[in-house]
mmCIF file of C-alpha atoms in Angstrom:
data_model
loop_
_atom_site.group_PDB
_atom_site.id
_atom_site.type_symbol
_atom_site.label_atom_id
_atom_site.label_comp_id
_atom_site.label_asym_id
_atom_site.label_seq_id
_atom_site.Cartn_x
_atom_site.Cartn_y
_atom_site.Cartn_z
ATOM 1 C CA MET A 1 2.420 -21.084 5.800
ATOM 2 C CA VAL A 2 3.228 -17.487 4.888
ATOM 3 C CA ASN A 3 2.275 -16.017 8.272
ATOM 4 C CA PRO A 4 2.563 -18.735 10.909
ATOM 5 C CA PRO A 5 1.159 -17.978 14.378
ATOM 6 C CA ARG A 6 3.643 -16.509 16.817
ATOM 7 C CA TYR A 7 2.242 -18.538 19.705
ATOM 8 C CA LEU A 8 0.503 -21.877 20.154
ATOM 9 C CA LEU A 9 -1.087 -23.474 23.203
ATOM 10 C CA LEU A 10 -2.385 -27.049 23.056
ATOM 11 C CA GLU A 11 -4.328 -28.979 25.712
ATOM 12 C CA ASN A 12 -5.052 -32.699 25.770
ATOM 13 C CA VAL A 13 -5.605 -35.548 28.208
ATOM 14 C CA LYS A 14 -2.727 -37.154 30.082
ATOM 15 C CA GLY A 15 -1.233 -39.836 27.881
ATOM 16 C CA PHE A 16 -1.084 -37.646 24.772
ATOM 17 C CA GLU A 17 2.577 -36.974 25.649
ATOM 18 C CA GLU A 18 3.313 -40.630 24.812
ATOM 19 C CA SER A 19 1.431 -40.694 21.517
ATOM 20 C CA THR A 20 2.676 -40.777 17.946
ATOM 21 C CA ALA A 21 0.533 -37.729 17.155
ATOM 22 C CA ARG A 22 2.397 -35.736 19.826
ATOM 23 C CA ASP A 23 5.766 -36.856 18.412
ATOM 24 C CA HIS A 24 4.859 -35.687 14.909
ATOM 25 C CA PHE A 25 3.423 -32.387 16.180
ATOM 26 C CA VAL A 26 6.480 -31.486 18.284
ATOM 27 C CA GLN A 27 8.838 -32.476 15.487
ATOM 28 C CA MET A 28 6.933 -30.264 13.063
ATOM 29 C CA LEU A 29 7.005 -27.273 15.429
ATOM 30 C CA ARG A 30 10.728 -27.555 16.109
ATOM 31 C CA SER A 31 11.481 -27.929 12.395
ATOM 32 C CA ARG A 32 9.832 -24.527 11.962
ATOM 33 C CA ASN A 33 11.933 -22.944 14.691
ATOM 34 C CA TYR A 34 9.329 -22.873 17.443
ATOM 35 C CA ALA A 35 10.536 -23.007 21.027
ATOM 36 C CA VAL A 36 8.432 -25.768 22.595
ATOM 37 C CA GLN A 37 7.726 -26.663 26.198
ATOM 38 C CA GLU A 38 5.394 -29.405 27.438
ATOM 39 C CA PHE A 39 3.655 -29.724 30.806
ATOM 40 C CA LEU A 40 1.466 -32.013 32.899
ATOM 41 C CA LEU A 41 -0.472 -29.751 35.253
ATOM 42 C CA SER A 42 -3.454 -29.946 37.590
ATOM 43 C CA PRO A 43 -5.407 -27.149 39.323
ATOM 44 C CA VAL A 44 -4.411 -28.541 42.745
ATOM 45 C CA GLN A 45 -0.932 -27.145 42.047
ATOM 46 C CA PHE A 46 -2.521 -23.678 42.024
ATOM 47 C CA LYS A 47 -4.366 -24.032 45.360
ATOM 48 C CA ILE A 48 -7.616 -25.045 43.650
ATOM 49 C CA PRO A 49 -9.291 -28.110 45.232
ATOM 50 C CA ASN A 50 -10.043 -29.904 41.982
ATOM 51 C CA SER A 51 -7.983 -32.595 40.270
ATOM 52 C CA ARG A 52 -7.839 -32.187 36.511
ATOM 53 C CA LEU A 53 -4.476 -33.434 35.288
ATOM 54 C CA ARG A 54 -3.973 -32.390 31.685
ATOM 55 C CA TYR A 55 -1.227 -32.241 29.078
ATOM 56 C CA PHE A 56 -0.290 -28.785 27.814
ATOM 57 C CA LEU A 57 2.103 -27.606 25.130
ATOM 58 C CA VAL A 58 3.187 -24.008 24.619
ATOM 59 C CA ALA A 59 5.190 -22.859 21.618
ATOM 60 C CA ALA A 60 6.662 -19.463 20.666
ATOM 61 C CA LEU A 61 8.122 -18.488 17.317
ATOM 62 C CA THR A 62 10.021 -15.487 18.688
ATOM 63 C CA PRO A 63 13.492 -16.573 19.930
ATOM 64 C CA GLY A 64 13.864 -16.295 23.679
ATOM 65 C CA GLN A 65 10.193 -15.457 24.148
ATOM 66 C CA LEU A 66 9.408 -18.134 26.708
ATOM 67 C CA ARG A 67 10.073 -17.060 30.286
ATOM 68 C CA CYS A 68 12.657 -19.840 30.733
ATOM 69 C CA PRO A 69 14.692 -21.823 28.189
ATOM 70 C CA PRO A 70 12.655 -24.827 27.016
ATOM 71 C CA THR A 71 13.630 -28.371 27.920
ATOM 72 C CA ASP A 72 13.146 -31.691 26.176
ATOM 73 C CA THR A 73 11.182 -33.082 29.116
ATOM 74 C CA VAL A 74 7.523 -32.795 30.118
ATOM 75 C CA LEU A 75 7.530 -30.488 33.141
ATOM 76 C CA THR A 76 5.178 -30.956 36.079
ATOM 77 C CA ALA A 77 5.400 -27.326 37.221
ATOM 78 C CA ILE A 78 5.650 -23.939 35.518
ATOM 79 C CA PRO A 79 9.156 -22.495 35.911
ATOM 80 C CA ASP A 80 9.297 -19.551 38.337
ATOM 81 C CA TYR A 81 5.768 -20.233 39.543
ATOM 82 C CA ALA A 82 6.126 -20.356 43.317
ATOM 83 C CA ALA A 83 3.121 -22.321 44.492
ATOM 84 C CA GLY A 84 4.898 -23.226 47.731
ATOM 85 C CA ASN A 85 3.759 -26.069 49.927
ATOM 86 C CA GLU A 86 0.374 -24.614 50.776
ATOM 87 C CA GLN A 87 -2.653 -26.856 50.593
ATOM 88 C CA PRO A 88 -5.440 -26.080 48.128
ATOM 89 C CA ASP A 89 -8.201 -23.864 49.471
ATOM 90 C CA PRO A 90 -11.137 -25.701 51.100
ATOM 91 C CA VAL A 91 -14.077 -26.624 48.895
ATOM 92 C CA ALA A 92 -16.248 -24.296 51.000
ATOM 93 C CA THR A 93 -14.502 -21.317 49.349
ATOM 94 C CA PHE A 94 -16.145 -22.236 46.050
ATOM 95 C CA LEU A 95 -19.666 -23.079 47.214
ATOM 96 C CA ASP A 96 -22.834 -21.044 46.731
ATOM 97 C CA PRO A 97 -23.993 -19.228 49.869
ATOM 98 C CA GLY A 98 -27.064 -20.610 51.587
ATOM 99 C CA CYS A 99 -28.837 -23.809 50.635
ATOM 100 C CA PRO A 100 -28.933 -24.596 46.894
ATOM 101 C CA ASP A 101 -32.166 -25.608 45.220
ATOM 102 C CA ALA A 102 -33.360 -29.122 46.026
ATOM 103 C CA LYS A 103 -33.009 -30.014 42.337
ATOM 104 C CA HIS A 104 -29.282 -30.459 42.952
ATOM 105 C CA THR A 105 -29.891 -33.221 45.534
ATOM 106 C CA VAL A 106 -28.686 -36.681 44.528
ATOM 107 C CA ASP A 107 -31.836 -38.762 44.172
ATOM 108 C CA GLU A 108 -32.542 -41.607 46.600
ATOM 109 C CA LYS A 109 -32.205 -44.364 44.012
ATOM 110 C CA THR A 110 -28.748 -43.162 42.965
ATOM 111 C CA VAL A 111 -27.576 -42.785 46.581
ATOM 112 C CA CYS A 112 -28.748 -46.265 47.587
ATOM 113 C CA LYS A 113 -27.439 -48.023 44.502
ATOM 114 C CA PHE A 114 -24.233 -46.099 43.743
ATOM 115 C CA GLY A 115 -23.433 -44.020 46.834
ATOM 116 C CA ALA A 116 -20.697 -46.391 47.985
ATOM 117 C CA ILE A 117 -18.734 -45.979 44.730
ATOM 118 C CA MET A 118 -19.218 -42.232 44.287
ATOM 119 C CA ASP A 119 -16.399 -39.833 45.159
ATOM 120 C CA LEU A 120 -17.684 -37.861 48.144
ATOM 121 C CA VAL A 121 -16.272 -34.634 49.554
ATOM 122 C CA ASN A 122 -17.478 -32.101 52.115
ATOM 123 C CA PRO A 123 -16.985 -28.320 52.464
ATOM 124 C CA GLU A 124 -13.845 -28.885 54.544
ATOM 125 C CA SER A 125 -12.215 -31.067 51.863
ATOM 126 C CA ARG A 126 -9.234 -29.735 49.956
ATOM 127 C CA SER A 127 -9.693 -31.868 46.865
ATOM 128 C CA SER A 128 -12.416 -32.993 44.476
ATOM 129 C CA ASN A 129 -12.464 -35.186 41.412
ATOM 130 C CA CYS A 130 -12.311 -33.951 37.857
ATOM 131 C CA PHE A 131 -15.716 -33.083 36.435
ATOM 132 C CA THR A 132 -16.647 -34.596 33.082
ATOM 133 C CA LYS A 133 -19.505 -33.813 30.718
ATOM 134 C CA ALA A 134 -21.410 -36.768 32.222
ATOM 135 C CA TYR A 135 -21.448 -35.251 35.718
ATOM 136 C CA ALA A 136 -24.795 -35.721 37.510
ATOM 137 C CA HIS A 137 -25.781 -38.207 34.790
ATOM 138 C CA TYR A 138 -23.436 -41.095 35.625
ATOM 139 C CA ALA A 139 -22.472 -41.742 39.250
ATOM 140 C CA GLN A 140 -18.912 -43.059 39.002
ATOM 141 C CA GLY A 141 -15.846 -41.304 37.632
ATOM 142 C CA THR A 142 -17.587 -38.094 36.541
ATOM 143 C CA GLY A 143 -16.860 -35.792 39.497
ATOM 144 C CA SER A 144 -17.433 -35.511 43.235
ATOM 145 C CA ALA A 145 -20.715 -35.204 45.108
ATOM 146 C CA LEU A 146 -20.971 -33.036 48.217
ATOM 147 C CA VAL A 147 -21.810 -34.260 51.734
ATOM 148 C CA THR A 148 -23.962 -31.558 53.357
ATOM 149 C CA ASN A 149 -24.733 -33.152 56.747
ATOM 150 C CA ALA A 150 -22.067 -31.696 59.067
ATOM 151 C CA GLU A 151 -22.333 -34.734 61.358
ATOM 152 C CA PHE A 152 -20.446 -36.711 58.742
ATOM 153 C CA PHE A 153 -17.655 -34.219 58.095
ATOM 154 C CA ASP A 154 -15.875 -36.160 60.820
ATOM 155 C CA ARG A 155 -13.825 -38.904 59.183
ATOM 156 C CA GLU A 156 -14.594 -41.521 61.837
ATOM 157 C CA ARG A 157 -18.346 -40.897 61.768
ATOM 158 C CA PHE A 158 -18.260 -40.944 57.976
ATOM 159 C CA GLY A 159 -16.413 -44.273 57.982
ATOM 160 C CA ALA A 160 -18.806 -45.763 60.523
ATOM 161 C CA LEU A 161 -21.780 -44.988 58.314
ATOM 162 C CA PHE A 162 -20.135 -46.747 55.385
ATOM 163 C CA ASP A 163 -19.465 -49.776 57.572
ATOM 164 C CA GLU A 164 -23.153 -49.744 58.483
ATOM 165 C CA HIS A 165 -24.070 -49.521 54.815
ATOM 166 C CA ILE A 166 -21.920 -52.547 53.978
ATOM 167 C CA ALA A 167 -23.441 -54.543 56.855
ATOM 168 C CA PHE A 168 -26.984 -53.809 55.740
ATOM 169 C CA GLN A 169 -26.052 -54.645 52.167
ATOM 170 C CA ALA A 170 -24.783 -58.051 53.296
ATOM 171 C CA THR A 171 -27.915 -58.634 55.364
ATOM 172 C CA SER A 172 -30.141 -57.719 52.449
ATOM 173 C CA ARG A 173 -28.409 -60.036 50.026
ATOM 174 C CA ALA A 174 -28.384 -62.892 52.550
ATOM 175 C CA ALA A 175 -32.127 -62.512 53.016
ATOM 176 C CA GLN A 176 -32.668 -62.667 49.281
ATOM 177 C CA ALA A 177 -30.538 -65.794 48.992
ATOM 178 C CA THR A 178 -32.438 -67.494 51.842
ATOM 179 C CA ASP A 179 -35.919 -66.810 50.614
ATOM 180 C CA GLU A 180 -36.130 -65.134 47.241
ATOM 181 C CA ALA A 181 -39.878 -64.946 47.287
ATOM 182 C CA ALA A 182 -40.017 -63.363 50.748
ATOM 183 C CA ALA A 183 -37.222 -61.010 49.876
ATOM 184 C CA ALA A 184 -39.193 -59.730 46.913
ATOM 185 C CA ASP A 185 -41.872 -58.546 49.326
ATOM 186 C CA ALA A 186 -39.948 -57.692 52.485
ATOM 187 C CA ALA A 187 -36.325 -57.013 51.575
ATOM 188 C CA PRO A 188 -34.948 -54.170 49.453
ATOM 189 C CA ALA A 189 -34.072 -54.762 45.831
ATOM 190 C CA LYS A 190 -30.492 -55.751 45.141
ATOM 191 C CA GLY A 191 -28.299 -52.701 45.490
ATOM 192 C CA ASN A 192 -30.884 -50.717 47.492
ATOM 193 C CA VAL A 193 -29.686 -51.064 51.076
ATOM 194 C CA LEU A 194 -32.112 -50.099 53.835
ATOM 195 C CA HIS A 195 -31.405 -48.673 57.279
ATOM 196 C CA SER A 196 -33.165 -50.006 60.391
ATOM 197 C CA ASN A 197 -35.723 -47.222 60.029
ATOM 198 C CA GLY A 198 -36.477 -48.287 56.449
ATOM 199 C CA THR A 199 -34.193 -45.839 54.650
ATOM 200 C CA CYS A 200 -30.822 -46.221 52.957
ATOM 201 C CA PRO A 201 -28.036 -45.426 55.469
ATOM 202 C CA LEU A 202 -26.182 -43.207 52.990
ATOM 203 C CA LEU A 203 -29.190 -40.909 52.676
ATOM 204 C CA ALA A 204 -28.095 -39.470 56.028
ATOM 205 C CA LEU A 205 -25.138 -37.826 54.240
ATOM 206 C CA GLY A 206 -27.408 -35.318 52.502
ATOM 207 C CA LEU A 207 -25.647 -35.718 49.160
ATOM 208 C CA ARG A 208 -25.990 -33.132 46.448
ATOM 209 C CA TYR A 209 -24.257 -32.310 43.191
ATOM 210 C CA PHE A 210 -22.129 -29.221 42.718
ATOM 211 C CA THR A 211 -24.153 -26.516 41.020
ATOM 212 C CA PRO A 212 -23.021 -25.228 37.605
ATOM 213 C CA LYS A 213 -21.929 -21.971 39.286
ATOM 214 C CA GLU A 214 -19.803 -23.865 41.802
ATOM 215 C CA MET A 215 -18.264 -25.844 38.956
ATOM 216 C CA THR A 216 -17.316 -22.653 37.132
ATOM 217 C CA ARG A 217 -15.738 -21.309 40.330
ATOM 218 C CA LEU A 218 -13.626 -24.458 40.636
ATOM 219 C CA HIS A 219 -12.571 -23.847 37.030
ATOM 220 C CA CYS A 220 -11.718 -20.244 38.003
ATOM 221 C CA TYR A 221 -14.188 -18.539 35.681
ATOM 222 C CA PRO A 222 -14.852 -14.886 36.576
ATOM 223 C CA GLU A 223 -17.462 -14.591 39.322
ATOM 224 C CA ASP A 224 -19.742 -12.574 37.035
ATOM 225 C CA TYR A 225 -19.702 -15.293 34.362
ATOM 226 C CA THR A 226 -23.190 -16.648 33.719
ATOM 227 C CA PHE A 227 -24.817 -19.018 31.278
ATOM 228 C CA PRO A 228 -27.706 -17.801 29.116
ATOM 229 C CA ASP A 229 -31.130 -18.439 30.617
ATOM 230 C CA SER A 230 -31.841 -20.881 27.817
ATOM 231 C CA VAL A 231 -29.024 -23.198 28.974
ATOM 232 C CA THR A 232 -30.218 -25.932 31.346
ATOM 233 C CA ASP A 233 -28.211 -27.159 34.341
ATOM 234 C CA LYS A 234 -27.486 -30.386 32.464
ATOM 235 C CA GLN A 235 -26.161 -28.463 29.468
ATOM 236 C CA ALA A 236 -24.124 -26.148 31.689
ATOM 237 C CA ARG A 237 -22.505 -29.089 33.483
ATOM 238 C CA ARG A 238 -21.655 -30.709 30.157
ATOM 239 C CA LEU A 239 -20.039 -27.496 28.948
ATOM 240 C CA VAL A 240 -17.955 -27.046 32.094
ATOM 241 C CA GLY A 241 -16.962 -30.701 32.000
ATOM 242 C CA ASN A 242 -15.507 -30.147 28.536
ATOM 243 C CA SER A 243 -13.740 -26.890 29.416
ATOM 244 C CA LEU A 244 -10.357 -25.779 30.762
ATOM 245 C CA ASN A 245 -9.256 -24.391 34.105
ATOM 246 C CA VAL A 246 -8.843 -20.659 33.541
ATOM 247 C CA GLU A 247 -6.158 -20.224 36.207
ATOM 248 C CA VAL A 248 -3.922 -22.954 34.789
ATOM 249 C CA VAL A 249 -4.232 -21.639 31.243
ATOM 250 C CA SER A 250 -3.686 -18.004 32.282
ATOM 251 C CA GLN A 251 -0.413 -18.911 33.996
ATOM 252 C CA LEU A 252 0.696 -20.852 30.923
ATOM 253 C CA ILE A 253 -0.056 -17.865 28.707
ATOM 254 C CA ARG A 254 1.993 -15.599 30.975
ATOM 255 C CA TYR A 255 4.843 -18.097 30.760
ATOM 256 C CA MET A 256 4.496 -18.327 26.982
ATOM 257 C CA LEU A 257 4.482 -14.555 26.531
ATOM 258 C CA GLY A 258 7.416 -14.066 28.894
ATOM 259 C CA ASP A 259 5.124 -11.814 30.904
ATOM 260 C CA GLY A 260 7.134 -11.274 34.080
ATOM 261 C CA ALA A 261 6.292 -12.997 37.334
ATOM 262 C CA PRO A 262 3.155 -15.123 37.667
ATOM 263 C CA ALA A 263 0.066 -13.256 38.750
ATOM 264 C CA GLU A 264 -2.029 -14.113 41.774
ATOM 265 C CA LYS A 265 -5.224 -15.883 40.818
ATOM 266 C CA GLN A 266 -8.383 -13.811 40.957
ATOM 267 C CA ARG A 267 -11.853 -15.277 41.376
#
């Protein structure tokens, strides 16, 4: 290449650092005199309550350009970035004001069937699971849902409701095993656990999905960032699920450019 790029920044999932493709790529960069540094970083290290552990590689062609001399190891923190021991900000910091549209509510069928395996957080939580492009489409492993009923922000009350859910689930399945025909008429379908008042216990949590705007805040997009009107909520969530955390990448760029001390994050 006649005019190779002066800087490179690569992002991939955790595990790429152990791949043959990574080995070949790093070897190629170093053979062309790039200074290379690798990282495993998550937004929680930057006071953002969202886990999104990713592999990053930064490379600079200019000698001595990186803020600190590169190492041969995969770092788990950016040199000279003083995050301290502070906890991430509470989830409430990133939520929309007021009550979001009811369209973001987790539907009853999903709550009753999958609520017990969903990752659930509340506004006081200081962590949330990584969002994927399947968020709000698949229940498990795609991102956290939000508990809106303040009664269950208390850990003990929250745990008690789950115990109640498990008890009703056992009762329901026992009834089906005892009299399958009667259960078809009187008992809930398998996986749909009913409360004593005829509703699923977990419905009391008031579960909803994070809105696309809240997801962009957790990814540290500028507050004035908006999607075109033609983009649906489903499309917006898919896009954010495939994106990067702006704060993490901005600090890596500052490190790569040797741009003085890290800047405070701005939302």
